[in-house]
Coordinates of C-alpha atoms in Angstrom, one line a residue:
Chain W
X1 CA 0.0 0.0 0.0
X2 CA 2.5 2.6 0.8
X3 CA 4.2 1.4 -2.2
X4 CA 1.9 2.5 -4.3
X5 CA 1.5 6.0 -2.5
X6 CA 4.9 6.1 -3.2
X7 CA 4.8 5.3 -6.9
X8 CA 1.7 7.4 -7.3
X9 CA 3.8 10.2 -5.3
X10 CA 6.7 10.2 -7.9
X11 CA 4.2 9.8 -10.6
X12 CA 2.6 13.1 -10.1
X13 CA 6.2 14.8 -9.7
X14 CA 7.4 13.5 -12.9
X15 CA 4.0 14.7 -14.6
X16 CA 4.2 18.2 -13.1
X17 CA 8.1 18.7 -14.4
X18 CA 7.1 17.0 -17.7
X19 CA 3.9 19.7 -18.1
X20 CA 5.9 22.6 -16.5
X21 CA 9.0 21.9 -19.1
X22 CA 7.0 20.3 -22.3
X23 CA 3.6 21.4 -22.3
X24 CA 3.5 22.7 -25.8
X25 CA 4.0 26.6 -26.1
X26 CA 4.1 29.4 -29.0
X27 CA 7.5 30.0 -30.7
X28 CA 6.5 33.5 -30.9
X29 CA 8.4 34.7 -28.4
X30 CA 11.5 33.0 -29.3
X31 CA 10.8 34.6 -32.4
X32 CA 11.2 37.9 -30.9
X33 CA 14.2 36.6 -29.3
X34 CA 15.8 36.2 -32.2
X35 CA 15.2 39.6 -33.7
X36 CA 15.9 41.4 -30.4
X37 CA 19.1 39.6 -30.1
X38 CA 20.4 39.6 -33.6
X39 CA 19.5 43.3 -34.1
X40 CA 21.1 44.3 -31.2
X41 CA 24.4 42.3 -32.2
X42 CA 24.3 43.9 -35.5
X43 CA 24.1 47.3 -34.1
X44 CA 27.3 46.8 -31.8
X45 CA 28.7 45.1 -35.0
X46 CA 28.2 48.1 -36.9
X47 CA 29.4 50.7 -34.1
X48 CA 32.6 48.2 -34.0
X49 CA 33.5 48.5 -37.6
X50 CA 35.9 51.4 -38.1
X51 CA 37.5 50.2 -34.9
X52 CA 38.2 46.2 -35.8
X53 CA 41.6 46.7 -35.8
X54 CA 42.3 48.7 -32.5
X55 CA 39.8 46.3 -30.6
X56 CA 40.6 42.8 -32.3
X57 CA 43.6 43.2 -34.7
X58 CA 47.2 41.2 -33.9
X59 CA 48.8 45.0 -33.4
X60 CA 45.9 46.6 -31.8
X61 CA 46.1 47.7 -28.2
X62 CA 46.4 44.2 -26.9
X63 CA 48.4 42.1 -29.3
X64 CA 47.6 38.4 -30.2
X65 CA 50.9 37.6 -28.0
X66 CA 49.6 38.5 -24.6
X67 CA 45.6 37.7 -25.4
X68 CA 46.3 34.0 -26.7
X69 CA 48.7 33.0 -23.8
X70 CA 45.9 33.3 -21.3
X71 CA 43.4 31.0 -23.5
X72 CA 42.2 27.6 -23.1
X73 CA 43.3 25.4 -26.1
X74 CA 39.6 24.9 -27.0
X75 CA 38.7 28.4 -27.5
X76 CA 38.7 29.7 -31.0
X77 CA 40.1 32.8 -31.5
X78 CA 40.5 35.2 -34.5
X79 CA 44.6 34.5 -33.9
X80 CA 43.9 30.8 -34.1
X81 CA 42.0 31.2 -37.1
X82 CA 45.0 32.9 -38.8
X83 CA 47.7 30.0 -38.1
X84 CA 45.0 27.8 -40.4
X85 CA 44.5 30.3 -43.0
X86 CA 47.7 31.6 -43.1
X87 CA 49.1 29.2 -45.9
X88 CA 46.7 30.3 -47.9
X89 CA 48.2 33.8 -48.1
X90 CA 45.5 35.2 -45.3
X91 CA 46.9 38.5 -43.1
X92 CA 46.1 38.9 -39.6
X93 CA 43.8 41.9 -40.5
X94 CA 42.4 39.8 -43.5
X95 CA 41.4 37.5 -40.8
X96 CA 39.8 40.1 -38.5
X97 CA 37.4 41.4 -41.2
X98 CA 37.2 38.0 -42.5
X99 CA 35.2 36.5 -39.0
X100 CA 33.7 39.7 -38.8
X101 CA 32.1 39.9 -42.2
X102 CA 31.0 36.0 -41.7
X103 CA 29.4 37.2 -38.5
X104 CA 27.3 40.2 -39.6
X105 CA 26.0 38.2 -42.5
X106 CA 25.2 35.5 -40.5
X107 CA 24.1 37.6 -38.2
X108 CA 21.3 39.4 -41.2
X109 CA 20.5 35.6 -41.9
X110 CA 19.4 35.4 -38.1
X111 CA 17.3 38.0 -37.6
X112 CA 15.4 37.0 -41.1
X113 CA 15.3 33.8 -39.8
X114 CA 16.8 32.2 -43.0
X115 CA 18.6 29.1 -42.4
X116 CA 18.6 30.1 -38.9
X117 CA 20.1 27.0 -37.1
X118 CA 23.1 27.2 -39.2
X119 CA 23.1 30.8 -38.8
X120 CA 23.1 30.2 -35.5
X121 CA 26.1 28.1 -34.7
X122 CA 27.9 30.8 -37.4
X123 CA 27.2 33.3 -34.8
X124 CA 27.6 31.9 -31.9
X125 CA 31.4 30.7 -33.6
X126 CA 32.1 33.6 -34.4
X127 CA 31.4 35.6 -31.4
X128 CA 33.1 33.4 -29.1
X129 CA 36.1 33.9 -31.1
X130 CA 35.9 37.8 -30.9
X131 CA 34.7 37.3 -27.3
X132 CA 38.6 35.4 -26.7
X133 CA 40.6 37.7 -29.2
X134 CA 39.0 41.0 -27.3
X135 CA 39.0 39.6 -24.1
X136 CA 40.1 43.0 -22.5
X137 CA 37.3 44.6 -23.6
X138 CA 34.2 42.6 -22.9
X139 CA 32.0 43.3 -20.5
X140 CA 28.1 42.1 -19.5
X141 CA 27.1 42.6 -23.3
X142 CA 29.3 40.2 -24.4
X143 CA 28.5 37.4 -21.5
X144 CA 24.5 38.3 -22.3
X145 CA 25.0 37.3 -26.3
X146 CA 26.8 34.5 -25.6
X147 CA 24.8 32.7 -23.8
X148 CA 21.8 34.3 -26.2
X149 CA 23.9 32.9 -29.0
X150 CA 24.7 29.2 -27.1
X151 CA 21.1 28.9 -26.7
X152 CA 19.7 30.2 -30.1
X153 CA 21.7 27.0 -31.5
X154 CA 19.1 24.2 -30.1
X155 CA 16.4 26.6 -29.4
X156 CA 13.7 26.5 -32.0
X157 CA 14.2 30.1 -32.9
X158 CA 13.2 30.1 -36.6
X159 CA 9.7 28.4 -35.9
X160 CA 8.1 31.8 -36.1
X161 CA 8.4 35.6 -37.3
X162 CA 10.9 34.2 -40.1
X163 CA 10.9 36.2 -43.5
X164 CA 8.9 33.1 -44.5
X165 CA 6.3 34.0 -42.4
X166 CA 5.7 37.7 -43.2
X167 CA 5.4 36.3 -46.8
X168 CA 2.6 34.5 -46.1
X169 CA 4.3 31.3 -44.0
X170 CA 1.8 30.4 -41.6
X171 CA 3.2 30.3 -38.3
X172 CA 4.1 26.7 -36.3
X173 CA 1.8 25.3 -34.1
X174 CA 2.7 25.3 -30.3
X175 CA 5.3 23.0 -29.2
X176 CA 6.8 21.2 -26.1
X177 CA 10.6 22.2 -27.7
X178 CA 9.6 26.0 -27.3
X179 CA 8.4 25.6 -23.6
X180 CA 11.4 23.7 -23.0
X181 CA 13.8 26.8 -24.4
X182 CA 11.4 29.4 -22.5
X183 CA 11.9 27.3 -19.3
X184 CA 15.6 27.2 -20.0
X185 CA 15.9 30.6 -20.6
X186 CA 13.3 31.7 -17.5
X187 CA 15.6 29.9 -14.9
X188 CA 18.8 31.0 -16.7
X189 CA 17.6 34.8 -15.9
X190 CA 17.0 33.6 -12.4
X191 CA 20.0 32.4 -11.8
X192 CA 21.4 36.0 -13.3
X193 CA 19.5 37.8 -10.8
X194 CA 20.1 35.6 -8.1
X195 CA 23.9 35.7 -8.1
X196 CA 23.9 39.4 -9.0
X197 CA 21.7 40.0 -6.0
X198 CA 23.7 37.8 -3.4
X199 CA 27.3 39.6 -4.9
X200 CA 25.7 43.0 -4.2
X201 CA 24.3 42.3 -1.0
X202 CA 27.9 41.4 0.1
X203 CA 29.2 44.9 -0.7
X204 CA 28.4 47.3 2.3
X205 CA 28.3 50.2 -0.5
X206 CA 24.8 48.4 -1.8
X207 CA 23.1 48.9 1.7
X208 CA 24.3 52.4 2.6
X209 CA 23.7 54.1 -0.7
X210 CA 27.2 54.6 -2.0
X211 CA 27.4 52.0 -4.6
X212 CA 24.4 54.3 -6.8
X213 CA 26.1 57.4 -5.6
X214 CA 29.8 55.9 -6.7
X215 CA 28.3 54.7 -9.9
X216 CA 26.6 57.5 -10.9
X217 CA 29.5 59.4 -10.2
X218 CA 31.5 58.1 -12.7
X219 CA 32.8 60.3 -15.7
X220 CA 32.7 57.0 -17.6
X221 CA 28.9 55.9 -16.7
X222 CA 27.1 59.7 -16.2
X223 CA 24.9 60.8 -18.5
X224 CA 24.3 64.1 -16.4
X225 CA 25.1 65.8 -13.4
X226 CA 24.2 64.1 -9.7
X227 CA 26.4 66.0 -7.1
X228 CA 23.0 67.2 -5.7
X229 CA 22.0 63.7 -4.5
X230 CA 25.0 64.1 -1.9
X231 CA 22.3 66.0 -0.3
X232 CA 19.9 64.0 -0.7
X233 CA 21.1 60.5 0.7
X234 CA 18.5 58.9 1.2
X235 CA 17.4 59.0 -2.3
X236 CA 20.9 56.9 -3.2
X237 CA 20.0 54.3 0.0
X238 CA 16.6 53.9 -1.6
X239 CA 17.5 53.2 -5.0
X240 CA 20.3 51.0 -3.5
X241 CA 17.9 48.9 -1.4
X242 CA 15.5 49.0 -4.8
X243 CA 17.9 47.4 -6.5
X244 CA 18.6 44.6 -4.2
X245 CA 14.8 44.4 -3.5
X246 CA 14.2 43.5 -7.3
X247 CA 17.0 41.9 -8.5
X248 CA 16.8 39.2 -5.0
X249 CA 12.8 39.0 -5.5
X250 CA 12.9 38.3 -9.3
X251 CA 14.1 34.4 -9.0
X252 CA 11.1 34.2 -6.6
X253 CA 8.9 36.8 -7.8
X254 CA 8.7 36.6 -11.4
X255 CA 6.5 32.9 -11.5
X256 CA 2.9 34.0 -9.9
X257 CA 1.1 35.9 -12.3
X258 CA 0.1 38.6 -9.7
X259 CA 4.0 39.6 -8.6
X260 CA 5.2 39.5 -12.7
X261 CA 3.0 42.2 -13.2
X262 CA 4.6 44.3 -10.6
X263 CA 7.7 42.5 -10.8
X264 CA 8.4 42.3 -14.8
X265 CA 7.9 45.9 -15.1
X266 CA 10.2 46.7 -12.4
X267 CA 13.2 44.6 -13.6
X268 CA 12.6 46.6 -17.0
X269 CA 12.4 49.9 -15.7
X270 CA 16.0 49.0 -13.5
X271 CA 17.3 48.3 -17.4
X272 CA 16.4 51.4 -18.5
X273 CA 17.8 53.4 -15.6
X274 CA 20.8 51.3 -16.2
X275 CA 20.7 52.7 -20.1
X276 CA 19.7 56.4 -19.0
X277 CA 21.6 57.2 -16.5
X278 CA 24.4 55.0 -16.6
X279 CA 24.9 55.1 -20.5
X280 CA 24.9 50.8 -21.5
X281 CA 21.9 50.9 -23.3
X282 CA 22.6 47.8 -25.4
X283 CA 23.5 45.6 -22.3
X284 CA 19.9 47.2 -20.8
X285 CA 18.6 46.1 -24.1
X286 CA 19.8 42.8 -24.6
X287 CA 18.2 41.8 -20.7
X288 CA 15.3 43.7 -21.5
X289 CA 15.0 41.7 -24.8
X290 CA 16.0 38.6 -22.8
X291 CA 13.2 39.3 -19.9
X292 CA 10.1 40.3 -22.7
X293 CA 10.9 36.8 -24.3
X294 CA 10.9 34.6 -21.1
X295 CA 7.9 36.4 -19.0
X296 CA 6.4 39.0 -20.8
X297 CA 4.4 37.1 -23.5
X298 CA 1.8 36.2 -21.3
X299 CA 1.4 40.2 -19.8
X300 CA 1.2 41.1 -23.6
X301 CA -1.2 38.3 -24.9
X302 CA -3.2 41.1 -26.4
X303 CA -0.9 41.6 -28.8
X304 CA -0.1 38.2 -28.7
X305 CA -3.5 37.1 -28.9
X306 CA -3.8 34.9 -31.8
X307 CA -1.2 32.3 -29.6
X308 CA -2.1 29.9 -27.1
X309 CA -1.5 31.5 -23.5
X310 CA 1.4 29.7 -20.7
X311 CA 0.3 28.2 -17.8
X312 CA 1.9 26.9 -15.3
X313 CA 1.7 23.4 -14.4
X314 CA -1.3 23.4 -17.2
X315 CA -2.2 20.1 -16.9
X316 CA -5.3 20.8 -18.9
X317 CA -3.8 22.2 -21.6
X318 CA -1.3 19.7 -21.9
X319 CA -3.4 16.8 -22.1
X320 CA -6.3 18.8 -24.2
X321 CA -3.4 19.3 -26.4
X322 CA -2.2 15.5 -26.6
X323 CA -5.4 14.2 -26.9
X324 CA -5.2 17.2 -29.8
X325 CA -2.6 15.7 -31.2
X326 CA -3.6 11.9 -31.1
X327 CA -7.2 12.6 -32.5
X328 CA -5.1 14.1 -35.3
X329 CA -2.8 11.6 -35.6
X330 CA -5.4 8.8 -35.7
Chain E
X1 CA 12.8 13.6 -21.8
X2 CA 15.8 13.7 -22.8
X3 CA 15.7 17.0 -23.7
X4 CA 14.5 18.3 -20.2
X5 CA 17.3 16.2 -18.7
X6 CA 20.1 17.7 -20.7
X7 CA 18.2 21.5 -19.6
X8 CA 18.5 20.6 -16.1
X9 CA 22.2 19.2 -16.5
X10 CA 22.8 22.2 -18.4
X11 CA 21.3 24.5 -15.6
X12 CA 23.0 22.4 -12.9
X13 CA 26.7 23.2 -14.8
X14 CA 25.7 26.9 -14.9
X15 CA 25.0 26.9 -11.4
X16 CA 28.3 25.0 -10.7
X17 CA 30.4 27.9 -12.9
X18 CA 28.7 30.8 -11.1
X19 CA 29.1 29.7 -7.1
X20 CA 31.8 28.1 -6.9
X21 CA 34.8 29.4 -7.5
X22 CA 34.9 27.7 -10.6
X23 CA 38.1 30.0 -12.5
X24 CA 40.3 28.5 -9.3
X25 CA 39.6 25.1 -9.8
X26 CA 42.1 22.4 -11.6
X27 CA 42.8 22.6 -15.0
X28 CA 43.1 18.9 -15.7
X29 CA 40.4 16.1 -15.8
X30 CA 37.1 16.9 -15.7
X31 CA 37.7 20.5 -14.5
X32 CA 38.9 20.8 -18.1
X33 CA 35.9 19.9 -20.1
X34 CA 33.8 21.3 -17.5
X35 CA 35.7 24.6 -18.7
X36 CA 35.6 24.0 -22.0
X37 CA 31.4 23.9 -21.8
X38 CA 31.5 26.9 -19.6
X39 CA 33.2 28.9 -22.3
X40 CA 30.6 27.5 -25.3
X41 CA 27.9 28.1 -23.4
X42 CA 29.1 31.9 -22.0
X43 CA 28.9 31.0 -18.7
X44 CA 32.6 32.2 -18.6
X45 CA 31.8 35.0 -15.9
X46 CA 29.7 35.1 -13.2
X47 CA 26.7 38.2 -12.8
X48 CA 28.4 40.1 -10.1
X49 CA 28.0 43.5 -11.8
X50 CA 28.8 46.2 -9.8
X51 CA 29.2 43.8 -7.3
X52 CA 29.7 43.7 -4.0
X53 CA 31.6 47.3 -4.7
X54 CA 31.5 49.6 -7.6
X55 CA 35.0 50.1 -8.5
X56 CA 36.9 53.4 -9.7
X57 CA 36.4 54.6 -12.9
X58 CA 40.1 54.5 -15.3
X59 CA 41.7 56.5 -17.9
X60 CA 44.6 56.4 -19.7
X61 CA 46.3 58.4 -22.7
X62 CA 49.6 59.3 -24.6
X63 CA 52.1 61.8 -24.9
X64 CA 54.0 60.9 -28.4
X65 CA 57.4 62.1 -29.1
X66 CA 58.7 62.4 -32.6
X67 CA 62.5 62.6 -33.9
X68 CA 62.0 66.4 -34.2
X69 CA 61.3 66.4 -30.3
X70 CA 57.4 67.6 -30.9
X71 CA 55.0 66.5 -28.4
X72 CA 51.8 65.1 -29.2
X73 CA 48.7 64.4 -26.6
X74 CA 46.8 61.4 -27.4
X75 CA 43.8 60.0 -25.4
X76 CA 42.7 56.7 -24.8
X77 CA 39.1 57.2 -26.1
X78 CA 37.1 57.2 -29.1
X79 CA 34.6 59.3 -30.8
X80 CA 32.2 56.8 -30.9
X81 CA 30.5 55.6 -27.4
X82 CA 30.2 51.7 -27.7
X83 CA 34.0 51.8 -28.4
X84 CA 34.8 54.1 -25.3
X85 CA 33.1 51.6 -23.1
X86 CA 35.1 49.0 -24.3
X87 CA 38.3 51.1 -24.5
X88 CA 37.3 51.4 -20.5
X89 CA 37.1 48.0 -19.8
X90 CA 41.0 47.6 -21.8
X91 CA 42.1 50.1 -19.7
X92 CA 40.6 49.0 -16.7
X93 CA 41.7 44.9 -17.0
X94 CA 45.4 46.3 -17.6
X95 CA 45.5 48.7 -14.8
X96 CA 43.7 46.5 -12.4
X97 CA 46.3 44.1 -11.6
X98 CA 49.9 46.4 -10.7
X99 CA 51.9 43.1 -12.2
X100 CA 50.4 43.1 -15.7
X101 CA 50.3 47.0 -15.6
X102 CA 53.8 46.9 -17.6
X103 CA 52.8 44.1 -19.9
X104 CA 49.6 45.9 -20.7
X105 CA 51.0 49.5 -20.8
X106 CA 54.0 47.9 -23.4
X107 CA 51.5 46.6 -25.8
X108 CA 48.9 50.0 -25.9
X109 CA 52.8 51.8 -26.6
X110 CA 53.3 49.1 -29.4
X111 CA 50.3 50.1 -30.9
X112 CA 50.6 53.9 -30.7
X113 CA 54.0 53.3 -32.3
X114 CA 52.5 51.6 -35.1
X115 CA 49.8 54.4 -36.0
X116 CA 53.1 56.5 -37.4
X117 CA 56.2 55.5 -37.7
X118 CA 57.7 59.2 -36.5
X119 CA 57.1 58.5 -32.9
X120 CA 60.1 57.9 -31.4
X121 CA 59.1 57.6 -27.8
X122 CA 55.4 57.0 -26.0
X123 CA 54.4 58.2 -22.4
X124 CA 51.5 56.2 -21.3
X125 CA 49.7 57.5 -18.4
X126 CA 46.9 55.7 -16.8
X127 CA 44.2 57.2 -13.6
X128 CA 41.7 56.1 -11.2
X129 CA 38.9 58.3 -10.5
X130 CA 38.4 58.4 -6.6
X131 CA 35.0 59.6 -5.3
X132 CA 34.7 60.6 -2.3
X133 CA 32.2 59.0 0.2
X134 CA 28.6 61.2 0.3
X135 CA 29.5 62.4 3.9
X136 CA 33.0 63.4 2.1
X137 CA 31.6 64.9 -0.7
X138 CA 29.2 67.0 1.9
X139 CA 32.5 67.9 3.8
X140 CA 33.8 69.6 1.2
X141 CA 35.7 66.5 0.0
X142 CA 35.7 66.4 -4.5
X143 CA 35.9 63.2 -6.7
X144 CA 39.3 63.7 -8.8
X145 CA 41.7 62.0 -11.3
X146 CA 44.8 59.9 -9.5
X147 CA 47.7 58.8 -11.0
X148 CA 48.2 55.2 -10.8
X149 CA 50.9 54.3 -13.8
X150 CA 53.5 56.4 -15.8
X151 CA 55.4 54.7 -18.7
X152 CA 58.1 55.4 -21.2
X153 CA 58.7 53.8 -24.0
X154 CA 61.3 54.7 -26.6
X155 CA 61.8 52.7 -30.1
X156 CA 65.0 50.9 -30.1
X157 CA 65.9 51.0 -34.0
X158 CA 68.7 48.2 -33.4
X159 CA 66.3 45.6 -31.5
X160 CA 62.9 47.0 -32.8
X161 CA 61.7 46.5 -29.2
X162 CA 60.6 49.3 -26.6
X163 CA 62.2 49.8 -23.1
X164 CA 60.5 51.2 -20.1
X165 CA 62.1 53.9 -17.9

């Protein structure tokens, strides 16, 4: 008897993680993904151009020398490119422009969603190489379309919003794959949050105000003037604890419908401060891009109507849609 | 199944590379395919912007010398602001550590010498912006550029190779 408690027990937990990760979803927002993330890599691609060879190049401001010395054997690079193309009469600049130009067009290939898992790995090669040969220089940007670009080669990312679709392609029917990659890609921004929330919570600077104060300071980051908030402290302590407040709540806050709605807009308006005021507006863009996809589909389904909403743990839908699928089948 | 299986292994890894220490650990075995999928996957740094301290702001720049002894100011900035931020993060990563400050420093020289080959010698100068503390600031305290690194380099025709002075 208690046996089969027990194997009724495990039962329902495998269902509930099976419906929570496979019950079949739209692609749509993982079509936005795609076009968020590509058009924001093509931007910094284009901003980038004139200044390949400073940034990347074997005599730039960090030469190949130091940069490759540091690298694991496994990680491509733009110098490692040139020892294989250099029999064939390839320069080191040849080679910079050469990964570069491979990467924009696939890149153009991405957002249209043409060949787009192909595209994909193209991208994702070819910024991990200029992710190792400008080491230096990275910074949150370049972590964010990384792991964008890891994900956008097994994700089904061309399912929808393709060019085939605005020319009359009709869109894919929900699927478990997509709720799998939305899953994926909801806990991955947890985990962002998370560890950003705990780091910053073991700075003192976070609690009393001076980490916002400090920041904001900052020839590099200010966008205007805030000397006055040294008489204002308070208002630095506030945004300080706001900060932590939303970036330690999201992993927990984010899931119940009720909170996302306070919590979704929150974590978007913290982004756009971060792009305001502190002058990263791609890195604001790229989370923000990243945080519409994974939660804000559901907030938006008016303009998202024509797709089936998310649930969670939408054990009627799932087995609506099987039973869907089997009537169809048979 | 197997899909949501290799998801949660794949979560399980990225929650391995981000709390614990993972940069410090072996370089052999496992450790090293472990490392290899935490580079593919970017899971190469962990989240901690800004975090737990917001650090000093850095800038660096150039005084050139050619044969004919003129003197030429160069800063370590561009026109365009995506670059500068990344320019930023160059100069920060070389000043941050005092031990690779010369390695770092050498190679921005290298590259300044190779814009025209005139320049005969390169100063490179690198600061830290302090702020002061809001109860500093209100004391009458003000934020202001520090000099952390001065280097000379001057083009050895014979050996083709810079010296520091």
């Amino acid at each position: 008897m208690c046996n089969v408690v027990k194997e009724k027990r495990i039962q329902q937990v495998v269902e509930q993680i099976s419906s929570f990760f496979l019950c079949p979803a739209s692609p749509l927002p993982l079509g936005f993904f795609r076009i968020a993330i590509g058009l924001i890599a093509l931007f910094l691609l284009v901003q980038l151009w004139p200044y390949l060879l400073p940034l990347y190049g074997n005599y730039g401001f960090i030469q190949w020398a130091i940069l490759e010395t540091g690298t694991n054997t496994w990680f491509p690079s733009i110098g490692k490119l040139y020892l294989l193309l250099e029999p064939l009469g390839f320069s080191p600049e040849n080679c910079v422009f050469l990964i570069f130009s491979v990467y924009g067009v696939s890149l153009l290939g991405f957002i249209l969603g043409i060949k787009t898992r192909v595209c994909a790995i193209l991208v994702w090669f070819c910024h991990l190489s200029t992710v190792n040969s400008g080491f230096t220089s990275i910074y949150g940007l370049d972590t964010m379309l990384q792991i964008c670009f890891f994900y956008a080669m097994w994700m089904p990312l061309g399912k929808s919003l393709t060019v085939f679709h605005f020319l009359g392609k009709r869109s894919t029917e929900p699927s478990a794959m997509a709720n799998l990659s939305l899953r994926v890609l909801q806990l991955h921004l947890c985990l962002i949050y998370l560890n950003t929330a705990v780091a910053k919570m073991q700075g003192l600077q976070w609690w009393n105000g001076e980490a916002i104060w400090r920041a904001l300071m900052q020839p590099q980051f200010s966008t205007f003037t805030y000397d006055w908030l040294a008489s204002w402290p308070l208002i630095t302590k506030g945004m300080g604890w706001s900060v932590l407040l939303i970036e330690f709540g999201y992993p927990f806050l984010i899931w119940p419908l009720k909170t996302r709605r306070i919590w979704l807009p929150a974590i978007i308006a913290l982004h756009g401060g971060i792009a305001l005021f502190m002058g990263l507006p791609l890195f604001s863009m790229t989370m923000i891009a990243m945080n519409i996809s994974a939660f804000g589909w559901l907030r938006n389904s008016g303009f998202l109507g024509r797709y089936l909403p998310l649930h969670y743990f939408p054990r009627s839908l799932i087995f609506s849609n099987f039973s869907r699928r089997s009537n169809a089948s048979s | 199944m197997v899909w949501v299986f290799l998801a949660l292994m794949h979560l399980v890894l990225v929650n391995l590379f981000i709390w614990t220490n993972f940069e410090n650990k072996e370089t052999s075995g496992i450790y090293e395919y472990l490392r290899i999928y935490r580079d593919f996957s970017g899971c190469f740094r962990d989240y901690s912007y800004f975090a737990p301290n917001v650090a000093n702001d850095t800038r660096a720049g150039f005084i050139t010398k050619t044969e004919q002894e003129t003197l030429h100011f160069l800063s370590f900035r561009a026109e365009n602001e995506v670059v500068n931020t990344r320019y930023n993060n160059v100069i920060s990563s070389g000043m941050r550590n005092p031990e690779v400050r010369e390695l770092f420093s050498r190679s921005w020289a290298t590259a300044i010498f190779g814009r025209d080959e005139k320049i005969q010698e390169v100063t490179v100068f690198a600061e830290a912006y302090l702020v002061p503390s809001i109860a500093e600031y209100r004391a009458g305290e003000r934020p202001f550029w520090k000099v952390i690194y001065v280097g000379s380099f001057e083009k050895n025709k014979g050996e083709g190779f810079s010296k520091p002075q």
